[in-house]
GROMACS .gro file of N, CA and C in nm:
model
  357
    1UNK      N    1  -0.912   0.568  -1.658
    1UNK     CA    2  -0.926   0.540  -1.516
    1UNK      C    3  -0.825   0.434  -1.474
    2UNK      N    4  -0.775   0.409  -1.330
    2UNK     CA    5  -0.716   0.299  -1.295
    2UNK      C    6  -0.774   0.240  -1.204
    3UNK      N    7  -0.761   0.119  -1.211
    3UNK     CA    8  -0.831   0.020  -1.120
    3UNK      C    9  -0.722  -0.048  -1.028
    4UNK      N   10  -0.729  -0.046  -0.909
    4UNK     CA   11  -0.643  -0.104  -0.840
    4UNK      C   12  -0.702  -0.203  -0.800
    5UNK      N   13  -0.629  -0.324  -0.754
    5UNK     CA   14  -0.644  -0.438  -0.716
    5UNK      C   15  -0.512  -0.488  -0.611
    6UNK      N   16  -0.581  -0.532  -0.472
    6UNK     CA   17  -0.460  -0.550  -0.378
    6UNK      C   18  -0.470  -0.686  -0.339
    7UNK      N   19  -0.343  -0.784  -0.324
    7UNK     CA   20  -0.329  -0.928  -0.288
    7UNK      C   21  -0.219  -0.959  -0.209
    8UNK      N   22  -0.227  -1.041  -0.135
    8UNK     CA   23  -0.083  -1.069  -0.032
    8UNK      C   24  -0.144  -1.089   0.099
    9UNK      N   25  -0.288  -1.038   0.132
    9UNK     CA   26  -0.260  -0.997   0.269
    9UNK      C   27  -0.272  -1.143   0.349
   10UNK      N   28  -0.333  -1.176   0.448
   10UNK     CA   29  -0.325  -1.283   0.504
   10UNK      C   30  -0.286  -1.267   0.668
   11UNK      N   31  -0.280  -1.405   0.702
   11UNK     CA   32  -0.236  -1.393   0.890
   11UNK      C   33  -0.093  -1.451   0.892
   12UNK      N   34  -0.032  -1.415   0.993
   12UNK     CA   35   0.119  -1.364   1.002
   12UNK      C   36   0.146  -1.348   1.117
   13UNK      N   37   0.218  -1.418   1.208
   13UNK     CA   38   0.300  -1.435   1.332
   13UNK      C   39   0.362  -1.283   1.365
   14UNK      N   40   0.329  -1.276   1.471
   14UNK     CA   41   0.428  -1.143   1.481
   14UNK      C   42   0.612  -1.175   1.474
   15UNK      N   43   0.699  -1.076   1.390
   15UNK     CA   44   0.809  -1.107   1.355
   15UNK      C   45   0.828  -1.166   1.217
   16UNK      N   46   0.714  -1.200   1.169
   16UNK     CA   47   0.704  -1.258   1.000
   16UNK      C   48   0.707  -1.182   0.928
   17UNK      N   49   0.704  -1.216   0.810
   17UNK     CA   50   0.698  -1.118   0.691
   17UNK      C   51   0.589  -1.166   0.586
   18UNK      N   52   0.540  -1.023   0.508
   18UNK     CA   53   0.421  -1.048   0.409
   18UNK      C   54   0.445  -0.949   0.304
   19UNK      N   55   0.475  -0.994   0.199
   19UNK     CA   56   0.458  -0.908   0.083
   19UNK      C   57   0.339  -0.882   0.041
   20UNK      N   58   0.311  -0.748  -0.017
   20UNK     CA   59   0.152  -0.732  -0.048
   20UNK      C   60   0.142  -0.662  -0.192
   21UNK      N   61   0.063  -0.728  -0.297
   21UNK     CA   62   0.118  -0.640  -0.415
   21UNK      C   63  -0.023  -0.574  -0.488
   22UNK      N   64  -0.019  -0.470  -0.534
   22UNK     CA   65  -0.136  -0.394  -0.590
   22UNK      C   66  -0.145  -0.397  -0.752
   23UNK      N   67  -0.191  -0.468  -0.760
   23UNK     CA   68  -0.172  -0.485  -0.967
   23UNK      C   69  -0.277  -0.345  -1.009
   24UNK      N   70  -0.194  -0.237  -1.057
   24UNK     CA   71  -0.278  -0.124  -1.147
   24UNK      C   72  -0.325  -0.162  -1.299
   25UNK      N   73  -0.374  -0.117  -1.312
   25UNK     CA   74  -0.450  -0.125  -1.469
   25UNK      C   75  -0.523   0.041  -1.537
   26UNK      N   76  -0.483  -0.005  -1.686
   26UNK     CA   77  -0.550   0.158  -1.727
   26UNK      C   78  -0.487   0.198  -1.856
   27UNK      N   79  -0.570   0.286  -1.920
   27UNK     CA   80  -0.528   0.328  -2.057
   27UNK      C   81  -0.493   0.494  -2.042
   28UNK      N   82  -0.353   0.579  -2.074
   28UNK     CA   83  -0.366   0.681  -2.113
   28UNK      C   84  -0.357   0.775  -1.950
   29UNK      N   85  -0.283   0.667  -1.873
   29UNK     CA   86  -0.264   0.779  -1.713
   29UNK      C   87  -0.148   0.805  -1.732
   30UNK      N   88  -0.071   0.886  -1.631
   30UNK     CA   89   0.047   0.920  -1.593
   30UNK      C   90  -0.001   0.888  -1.442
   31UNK      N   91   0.083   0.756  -1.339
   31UNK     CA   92   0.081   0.822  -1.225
   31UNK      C   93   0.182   0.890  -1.137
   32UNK      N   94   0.145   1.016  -1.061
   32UNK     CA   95   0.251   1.024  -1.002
   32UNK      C   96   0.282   0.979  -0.918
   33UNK      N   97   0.236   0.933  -0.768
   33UNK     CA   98   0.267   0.868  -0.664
   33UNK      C   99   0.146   0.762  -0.626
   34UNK      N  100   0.219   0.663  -0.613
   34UNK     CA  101   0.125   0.550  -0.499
   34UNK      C  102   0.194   0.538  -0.372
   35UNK      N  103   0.069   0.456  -0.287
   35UNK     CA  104   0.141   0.452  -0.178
   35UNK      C  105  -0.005   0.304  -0.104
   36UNK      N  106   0.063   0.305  -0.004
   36UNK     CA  107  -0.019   0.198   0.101
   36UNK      C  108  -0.068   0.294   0.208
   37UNK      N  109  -0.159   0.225   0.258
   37UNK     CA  110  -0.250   0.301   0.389
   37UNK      C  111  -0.335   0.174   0.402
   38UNK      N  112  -0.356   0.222   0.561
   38UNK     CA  113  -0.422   0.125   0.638
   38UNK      C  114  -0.501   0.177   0.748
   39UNK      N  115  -0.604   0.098   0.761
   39UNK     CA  116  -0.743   0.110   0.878
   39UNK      C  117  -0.727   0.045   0.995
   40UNK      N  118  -0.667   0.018   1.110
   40UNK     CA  119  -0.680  -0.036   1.168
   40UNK      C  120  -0.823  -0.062   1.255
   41UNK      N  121  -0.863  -0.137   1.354
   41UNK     CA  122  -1.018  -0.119   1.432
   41UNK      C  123  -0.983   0.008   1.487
   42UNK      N  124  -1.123   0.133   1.517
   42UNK     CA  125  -1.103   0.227   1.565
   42UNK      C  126  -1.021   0.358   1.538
   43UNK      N  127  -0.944   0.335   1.453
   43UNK     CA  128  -0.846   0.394   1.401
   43UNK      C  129  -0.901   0.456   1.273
   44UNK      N  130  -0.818   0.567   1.240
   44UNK     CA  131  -0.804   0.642   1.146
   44UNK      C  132  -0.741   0.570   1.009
   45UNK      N  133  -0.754   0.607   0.877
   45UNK     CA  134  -0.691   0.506   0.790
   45UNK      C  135  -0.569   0.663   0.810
   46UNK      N  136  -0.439   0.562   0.778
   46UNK     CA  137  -0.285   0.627   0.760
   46UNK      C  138  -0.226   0.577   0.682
   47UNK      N  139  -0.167   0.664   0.629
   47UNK     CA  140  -0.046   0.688   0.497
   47UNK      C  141   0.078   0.532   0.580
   48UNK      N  142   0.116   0.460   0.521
   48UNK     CA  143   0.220   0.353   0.576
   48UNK      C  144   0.365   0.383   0.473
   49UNK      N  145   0.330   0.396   0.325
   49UNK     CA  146   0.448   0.434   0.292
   49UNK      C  147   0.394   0.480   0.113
   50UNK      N  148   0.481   0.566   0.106
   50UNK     CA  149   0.430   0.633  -0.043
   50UNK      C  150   0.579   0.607  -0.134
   51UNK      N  151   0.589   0.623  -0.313
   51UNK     CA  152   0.649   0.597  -0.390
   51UNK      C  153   0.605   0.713  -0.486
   52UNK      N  154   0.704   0.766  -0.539
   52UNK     CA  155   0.666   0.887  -0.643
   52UNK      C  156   0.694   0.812  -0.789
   53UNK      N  157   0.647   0.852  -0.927
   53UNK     CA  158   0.726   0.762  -1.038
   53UNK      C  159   0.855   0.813  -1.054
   54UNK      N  160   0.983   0.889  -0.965
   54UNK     CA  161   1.105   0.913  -0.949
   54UNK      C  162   1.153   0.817  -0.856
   55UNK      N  163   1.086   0.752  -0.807
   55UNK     CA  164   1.143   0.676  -0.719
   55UNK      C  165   1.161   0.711  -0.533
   56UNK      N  166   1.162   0.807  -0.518
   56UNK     CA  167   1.135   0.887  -0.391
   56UNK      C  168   1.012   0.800  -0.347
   57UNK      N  169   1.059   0.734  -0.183
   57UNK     CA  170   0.965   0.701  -0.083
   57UNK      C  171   0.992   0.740   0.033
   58UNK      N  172   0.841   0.732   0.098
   58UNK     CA  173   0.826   0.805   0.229
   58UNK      C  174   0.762   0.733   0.302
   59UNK      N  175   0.782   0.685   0.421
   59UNK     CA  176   0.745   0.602   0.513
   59UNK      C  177   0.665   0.702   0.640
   60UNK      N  178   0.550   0.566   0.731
   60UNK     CA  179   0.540   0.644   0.833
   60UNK      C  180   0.613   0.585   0.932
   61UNK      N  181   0.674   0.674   1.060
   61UNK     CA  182   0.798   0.638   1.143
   61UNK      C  183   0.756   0.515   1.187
   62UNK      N  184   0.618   0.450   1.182
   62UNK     CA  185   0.581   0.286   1.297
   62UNK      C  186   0.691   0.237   1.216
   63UNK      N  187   0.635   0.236   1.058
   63UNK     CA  188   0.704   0.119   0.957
   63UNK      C  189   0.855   0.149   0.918
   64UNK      N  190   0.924   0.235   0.919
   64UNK     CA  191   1.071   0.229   0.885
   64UNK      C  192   1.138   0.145   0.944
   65UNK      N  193   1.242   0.066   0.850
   65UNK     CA  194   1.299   0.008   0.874
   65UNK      C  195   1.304  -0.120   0.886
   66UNK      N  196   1.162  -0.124   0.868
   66UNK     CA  197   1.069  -0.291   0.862
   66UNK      C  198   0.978  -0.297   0.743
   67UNK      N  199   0.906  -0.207   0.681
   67UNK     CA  200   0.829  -0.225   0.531
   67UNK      C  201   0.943  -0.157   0.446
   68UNK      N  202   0.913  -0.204   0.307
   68UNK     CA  203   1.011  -0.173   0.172
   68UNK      C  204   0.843  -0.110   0.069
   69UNK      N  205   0.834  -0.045   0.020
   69UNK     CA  206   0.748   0.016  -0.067
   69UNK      C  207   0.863   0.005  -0.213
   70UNK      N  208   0.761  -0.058  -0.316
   70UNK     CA  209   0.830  -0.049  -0.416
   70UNK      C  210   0.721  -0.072  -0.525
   71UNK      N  211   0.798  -0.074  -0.692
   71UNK     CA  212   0.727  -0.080  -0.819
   71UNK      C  213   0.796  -0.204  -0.911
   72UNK      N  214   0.751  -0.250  -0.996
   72UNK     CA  215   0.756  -0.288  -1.136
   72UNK      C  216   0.683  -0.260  -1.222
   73UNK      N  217   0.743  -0.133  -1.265
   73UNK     CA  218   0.659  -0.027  -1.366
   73UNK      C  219   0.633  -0.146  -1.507
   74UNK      N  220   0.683  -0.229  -1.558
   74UNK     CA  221   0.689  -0.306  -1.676
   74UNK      C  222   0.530  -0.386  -1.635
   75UNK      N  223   0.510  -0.441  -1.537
   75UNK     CA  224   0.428  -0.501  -1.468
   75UNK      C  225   0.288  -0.409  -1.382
   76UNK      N  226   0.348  -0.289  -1.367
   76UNK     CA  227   0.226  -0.163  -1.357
   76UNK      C  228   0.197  -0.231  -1.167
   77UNK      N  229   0.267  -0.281  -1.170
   77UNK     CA  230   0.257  -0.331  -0.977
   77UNK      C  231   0.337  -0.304  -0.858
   78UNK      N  232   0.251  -0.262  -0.746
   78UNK     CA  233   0.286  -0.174  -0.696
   78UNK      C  234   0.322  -0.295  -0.579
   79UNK      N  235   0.444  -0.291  -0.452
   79UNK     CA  236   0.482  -0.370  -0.337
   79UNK      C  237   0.472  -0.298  -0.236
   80UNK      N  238   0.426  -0.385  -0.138
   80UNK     CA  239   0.479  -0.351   0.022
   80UNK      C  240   0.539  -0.515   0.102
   81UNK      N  241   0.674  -0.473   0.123
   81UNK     CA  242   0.756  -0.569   0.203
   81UNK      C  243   0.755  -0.562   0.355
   82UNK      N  244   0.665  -0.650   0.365
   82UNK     CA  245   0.618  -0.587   0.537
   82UNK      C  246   0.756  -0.701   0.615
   83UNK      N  247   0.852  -0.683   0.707
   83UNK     CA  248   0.887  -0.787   0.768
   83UNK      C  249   0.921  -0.711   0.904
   84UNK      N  250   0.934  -0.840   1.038
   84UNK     CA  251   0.953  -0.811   1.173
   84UNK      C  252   0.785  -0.746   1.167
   85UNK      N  253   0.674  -0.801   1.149
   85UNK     CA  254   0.566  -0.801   1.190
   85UNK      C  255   0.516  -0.776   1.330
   86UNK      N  256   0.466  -0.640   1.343
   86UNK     CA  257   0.371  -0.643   1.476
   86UNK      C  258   0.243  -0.692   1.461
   87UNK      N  259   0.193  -0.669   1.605
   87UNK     CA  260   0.069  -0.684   1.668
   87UNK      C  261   0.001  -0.518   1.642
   88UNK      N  262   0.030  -0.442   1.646
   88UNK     CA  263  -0.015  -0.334   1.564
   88UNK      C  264  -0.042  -0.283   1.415
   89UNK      N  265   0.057  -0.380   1.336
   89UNK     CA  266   0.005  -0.363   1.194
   89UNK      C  267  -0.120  -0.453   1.164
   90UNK      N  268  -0.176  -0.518   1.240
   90UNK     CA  269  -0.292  -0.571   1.204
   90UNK      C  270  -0.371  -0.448   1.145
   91UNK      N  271  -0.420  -0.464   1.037
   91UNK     CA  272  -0.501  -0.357   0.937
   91UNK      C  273  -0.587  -0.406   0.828
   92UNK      N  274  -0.660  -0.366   0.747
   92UNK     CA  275  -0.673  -0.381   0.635
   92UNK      C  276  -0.588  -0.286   0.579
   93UNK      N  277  -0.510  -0.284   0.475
   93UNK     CA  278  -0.434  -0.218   0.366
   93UNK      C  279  -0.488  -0.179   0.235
   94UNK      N  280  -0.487  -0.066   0.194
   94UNK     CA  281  -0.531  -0.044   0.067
   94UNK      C  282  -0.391   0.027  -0.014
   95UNK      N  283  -0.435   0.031  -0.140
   95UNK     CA  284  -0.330   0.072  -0.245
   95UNK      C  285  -0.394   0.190  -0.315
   96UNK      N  286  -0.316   0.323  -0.311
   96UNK     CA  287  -0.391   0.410  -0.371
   96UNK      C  288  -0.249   0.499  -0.475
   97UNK      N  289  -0.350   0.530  -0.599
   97UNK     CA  290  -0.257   0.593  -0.657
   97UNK      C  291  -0.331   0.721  -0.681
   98UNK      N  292  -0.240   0.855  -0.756
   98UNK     CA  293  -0.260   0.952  -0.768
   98UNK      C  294  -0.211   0.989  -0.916
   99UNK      N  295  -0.323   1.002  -0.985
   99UNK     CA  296  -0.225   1.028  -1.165
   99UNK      C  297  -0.304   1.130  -1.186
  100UNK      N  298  -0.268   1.135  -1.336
  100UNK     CA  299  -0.314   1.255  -1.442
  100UNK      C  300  -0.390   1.159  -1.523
  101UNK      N  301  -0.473   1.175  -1.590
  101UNK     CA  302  -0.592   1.151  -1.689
  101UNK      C  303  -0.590   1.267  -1.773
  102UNK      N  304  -0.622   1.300  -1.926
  102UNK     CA  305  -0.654   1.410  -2.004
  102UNK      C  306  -0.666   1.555  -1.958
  103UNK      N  307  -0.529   1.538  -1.835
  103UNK     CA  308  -0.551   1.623  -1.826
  103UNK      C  309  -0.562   1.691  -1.658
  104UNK      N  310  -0.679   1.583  -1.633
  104UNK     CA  311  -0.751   1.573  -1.491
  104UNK      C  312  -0.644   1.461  -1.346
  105UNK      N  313  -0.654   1.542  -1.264
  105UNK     CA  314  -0.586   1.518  -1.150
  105UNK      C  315  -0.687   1.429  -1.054
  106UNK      N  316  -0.597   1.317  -1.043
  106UNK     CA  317  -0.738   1.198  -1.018
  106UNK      C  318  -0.687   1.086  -0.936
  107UNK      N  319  -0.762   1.004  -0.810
  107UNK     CA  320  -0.698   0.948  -0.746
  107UNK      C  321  -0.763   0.802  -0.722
  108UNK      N  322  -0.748   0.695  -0.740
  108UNK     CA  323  -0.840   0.532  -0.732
  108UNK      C  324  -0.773   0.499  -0.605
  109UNK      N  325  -0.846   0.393  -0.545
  109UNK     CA  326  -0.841   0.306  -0.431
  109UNK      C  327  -0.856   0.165  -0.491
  110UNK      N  328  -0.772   0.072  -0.417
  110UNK     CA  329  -0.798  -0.029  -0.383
  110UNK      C  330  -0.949  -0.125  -0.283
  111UNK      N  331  -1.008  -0.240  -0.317
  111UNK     CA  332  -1.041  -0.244  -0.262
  111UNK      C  333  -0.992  -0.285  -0.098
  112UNK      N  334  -0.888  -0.375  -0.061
  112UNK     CA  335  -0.763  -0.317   0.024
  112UNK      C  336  -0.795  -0.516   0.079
  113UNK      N  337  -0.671  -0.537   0.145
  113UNK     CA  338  -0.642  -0.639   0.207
  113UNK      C  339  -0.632  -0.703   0.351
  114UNK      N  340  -0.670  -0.817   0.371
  114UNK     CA  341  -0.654  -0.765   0.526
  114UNK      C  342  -0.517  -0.840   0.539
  115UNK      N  343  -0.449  -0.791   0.690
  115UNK     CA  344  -0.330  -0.848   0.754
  115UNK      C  345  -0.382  -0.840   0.903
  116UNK      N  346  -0.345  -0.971   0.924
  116UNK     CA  347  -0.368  -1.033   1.029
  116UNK      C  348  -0.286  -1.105   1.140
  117UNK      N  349  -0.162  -0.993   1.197
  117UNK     CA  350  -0.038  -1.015   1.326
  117UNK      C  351  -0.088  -1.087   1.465
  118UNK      N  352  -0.036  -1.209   1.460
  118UNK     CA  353  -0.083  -1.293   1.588
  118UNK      C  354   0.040  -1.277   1.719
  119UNK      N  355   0.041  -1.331   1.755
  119UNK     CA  356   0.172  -1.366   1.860
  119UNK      C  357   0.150  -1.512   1.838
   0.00000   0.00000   0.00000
């Protein structure tokens, strides 16, 4: 199994920046893609930006150009480089990955972080 665990989040000026990092853990996975997603109030939770273990990422159009999605596979930890902060990314954030187990096609959550964009 993997256990995700997400840290970084915090309150943040709009125009700031927040790194947010997901420490994975686990014996015997392959994953193939992680990614970030977020809940805002009222809102639907959404995909913010995904990472394949090729390296291939995919953003959603709010965040391009302003979040960085990344890894340190040595370290099994997963990033989001949030900067130029809105008033709309206020969210909680979670970290989710998608691997293989013995076999089995299998997906963990974070319990997720909050971010908190002021003016």
């Amino acid at each position: 199994q993997v256990h995700l665990v997400e840290s970084g989040g915090g309150l943040v000026q709009a125009g700031g920046s927040l790194r947010l990092s997901c420490a994975a853990s686990g014996d015997g996975i392959s994953i193939s893609v992680m990614g970030w997603y977020r809940r805002a109030p009222g809102k639907e939770r959404e995909l913010v930006a995904a990472i394949t273990s090729g390296g291939s990422t995919n953003y959603a159009d709010s965040v391009k150009g302003r979040f960085t999605i990344s890894t340190d596979n040595a370290k099994n930890t997963l990033y989001l480089q949030m900067n130029s902060l809105k008033l709309e990314d206020t969210a909680v954030y979670y970290c989710k990955a998608d691997y293989a187990l013995g076999g089995r096609f299998l997906r963990s959550w974070g319990q997720g972080t909050q971010v908190t964009v002021f003016l």
